Amino acid sequence: MNSANQTASAAEFVLLGLSAHPKLEKTFFVLILAMYLVILLGNGVLILVTILDSHLHTPMYFFLGNLSFLDVCYTTSSVPLILDSFLTPRKTISFSACFGQMFLSFAMGATECVLLGMMAFDRYVAICNPLRYPVVMSKAVYVPMAAGSWAAGIINSVVQTFQAMRLPFCGDNVINHFTCEILAVLKLACADISVNVISMVVANMIFLAIPVLFIFVSYVFILTTILRIPSAEGRKKAFSTCSAHLTVVVIFYGTILFMYGKPKSKDPLGADKQDLADKLISLFYGVVTPMLNPIIYSLRNKDVKAAVRNLVAQKHLTE
């Protein structure tokens, strides 16, 4: 009997999502779909202009193009699954598809953590050592930096996903989440997950704590350098070159800290409400940050706005 249960649960999982709140599903379907389309449009435009406009062929915009591509990949790995769950009474996902989705989401999230640290280093060199910037941030340097971010995120995801896949799932196969989020999946394992937990703690130190510390130290030096600039106009211009990145970092890491740092409710009724709140926070974390990134970079960056205008003008001329 146990063997049969293990085989059945290993064949597929059930994603709970908002099944307990059917009235919310249609509302959130429209809302998430609209946000997803904005993500594809906004990040797609940023990717295009960073490729097509020669003025944006610099390290900062190369990283920005990678960030936009990351956001598209990250949301595409989960949002279609979430939208489908809103329309399907009982959403099942196969074992292989579940861990495939887990791998993609984990890889994109870890890569973005490292990439934001690389972008902070780029801003540090640009503001604190402007004369050496062309040498320090040459193409031979910034391309491997971006490639290294992708490689680190993918390798980490391979390790975490492979360890999770090896676990036996011989009990309940209902994932209390919209997607195959690794913590939600590990709760279903009927074996000791201490190795997985230790591995994730180490990964969090590498991909969360170290980049945050690196970004913090970079901005301490950046702000110190900016405050030494004698003119107010010079300080404003210097800060404007890194304000968009700083805003994205605060939103990205601030949401993570809010999600995992808030206290858990011990009251059963409060726990149910908190469970719904946790799901909605996780849902919006997966779409709000990727949606805001292109908006922040386009609204606060004259070069990007000019490149977008040129792209639109060229489209009208060809028509």
Coordinates of N, CA and C in Angstrom, one line a residue, residues 117 120-130 212-229 235 238-239 241-242 246:
G117 N 24.2 42.2 -7.3 CA 25.5 42.5 -6.7 C 26.5 43.0 -7.8
A120 N 25.8 46.5 -8.6 CA 26.3 47.4 -7.6 C 27.8 47.7 -7.7
F121 N 28.5 46.7 -8.1 CA 30.0 46.8 -8.3 C 30.2 47.8 -9.5
D122 N 29.4 47.6 -10.6 CA 29.5 48.5 -11.7 C 29.3 49.9 -11.3
R123 N 28.3 50.2 -10.5 CA 28.0 51.6 -10.1 C 29.1 52.1 -9.2
Y124 N 29.6 51.2 -8.3 CA 30.8 51.6 -7.5 C 32.0 52.1 -8.3
V125 N 32.3 51.3 -9.3 CA 33.5 51.7 -10.1 C 33.2 53.0 -10.9
A126 N 32.0 53.1 -11.4 CA 31.6 54.3 -12.2 C 31.6 55.6 -11.4
I127 N 31.3 55.5 -10.1 CA 31.2 56.7 -9.3 C 32.5 56.9 -8.5
C128 N 33.0 55.9 -8.0 CA 34.2 56.0 -7.1 C 35.5 56.0 -7.9
N129 N 35.6 55.4 -9.0 CA 36.8 55.3 -9.8 C 36.5 55.6 -11.3
P130 N 35.9 56.8 -11.6 CA 35.4 57.0 -13.0 C 36.5 57.0 -14.1
V212 N 23.8 40.9 -0.4 CA 23.3 42.1 0.3 C 24.4 42.8 1.0
L213 N 25.3 42.1 1.6 CA 26.5 42.7 2.3 C 27.4 43.4 1.3
F214 N 27.6 42.8 0.1 CA 28.4 43.4 -0.9 C 27.7 44.7 -1.5
I215 N 26.4 44.7 -1.7 CA 25.7 45.8 -2.2 C 25.7 46.9 -1.1
F216 N 25.6 46.6 0.2 CA 25.6 47.6 1.2 C 26.9 48.3 1.3
V217 N 28.0 47.5 1.3 CA 29.4 48.1 1.3 C 29.6 49.0 0.1
S218 N 29.2 48.5 -1.1 CA 29.4 49.3 -2.3 C 28.7 50.7 -2.2
Y219 N 27.5 50.7 -1.7 CA 26.7 51.9 -1.6 C 27.2 52.8 -0.4
V220 N 27.9 52.2 0.6 CA 28.5 53.1 1.6 C 29.6 53.9 0.9
F221 N 30.4 53.2 0.1 CA 31.5 53.9 -0.6 C 30.9 54.9 -1.7
I222 N 29.8 54.5 -2.3 CA 29.2 55.4 -3.3 C 28.7 56.6 -2.7
L223 N 27.9 56.5 -1.6 CA 27.3 57.7 -0.9 C 28.4 58.6 -0.4
T224 N 29.5 57.9 0.2 CA 30.6 58.7 0.7 C 31.2 59.6 -0.4
T225 N 31.4 59.0 -1.6 CA 32.0 59.7 -2.7 C 31.1 60.8 -3.2
I226 N 29.8 60.5 -3.3 CA 28.8 61.5 -3.7 C 28.8 62.7 -2.8
L227 N 28.8 62.5 -1.5 CA 28.7 63.6 -0.5 C 30.0 64.5 -0.6
R228 N 31.1 63.9 -1.1 CA 32.3 64.7 -1.3 C 32.3 65.7 -2.5
I229 N 31.3 65.4 -3.4 CA 31.2 66.3 -4.6 C 30.8 67.7 -4.2
R235 N 26.3 66.3 -7.3 CA 25.8 65.2 -6.4 C 24.5 64.6 -7.0
A238 N 25.3 62.4 -10.0 CA 26.0 61.2 -9.6 C 25.0 60.2 -9.0
F239 N 24.1 60.7 -8.1 CA 23.2 59.8 -7.5 C 22.1 59.3 -8.5
T241 N 22.6 58.2 -11.4 CA 23.1 57.1 -12.1 C 22.9 55.8 -11.4
C242 N 22.7 55.8 -10.1 CA 22.6 54.6 -9.3 C 21.2 54.5 -8.6
L246 N 19.4 51.1 -6.9 CA 19.2 51.1 -5.5 C 17.7 50.8 -5.2

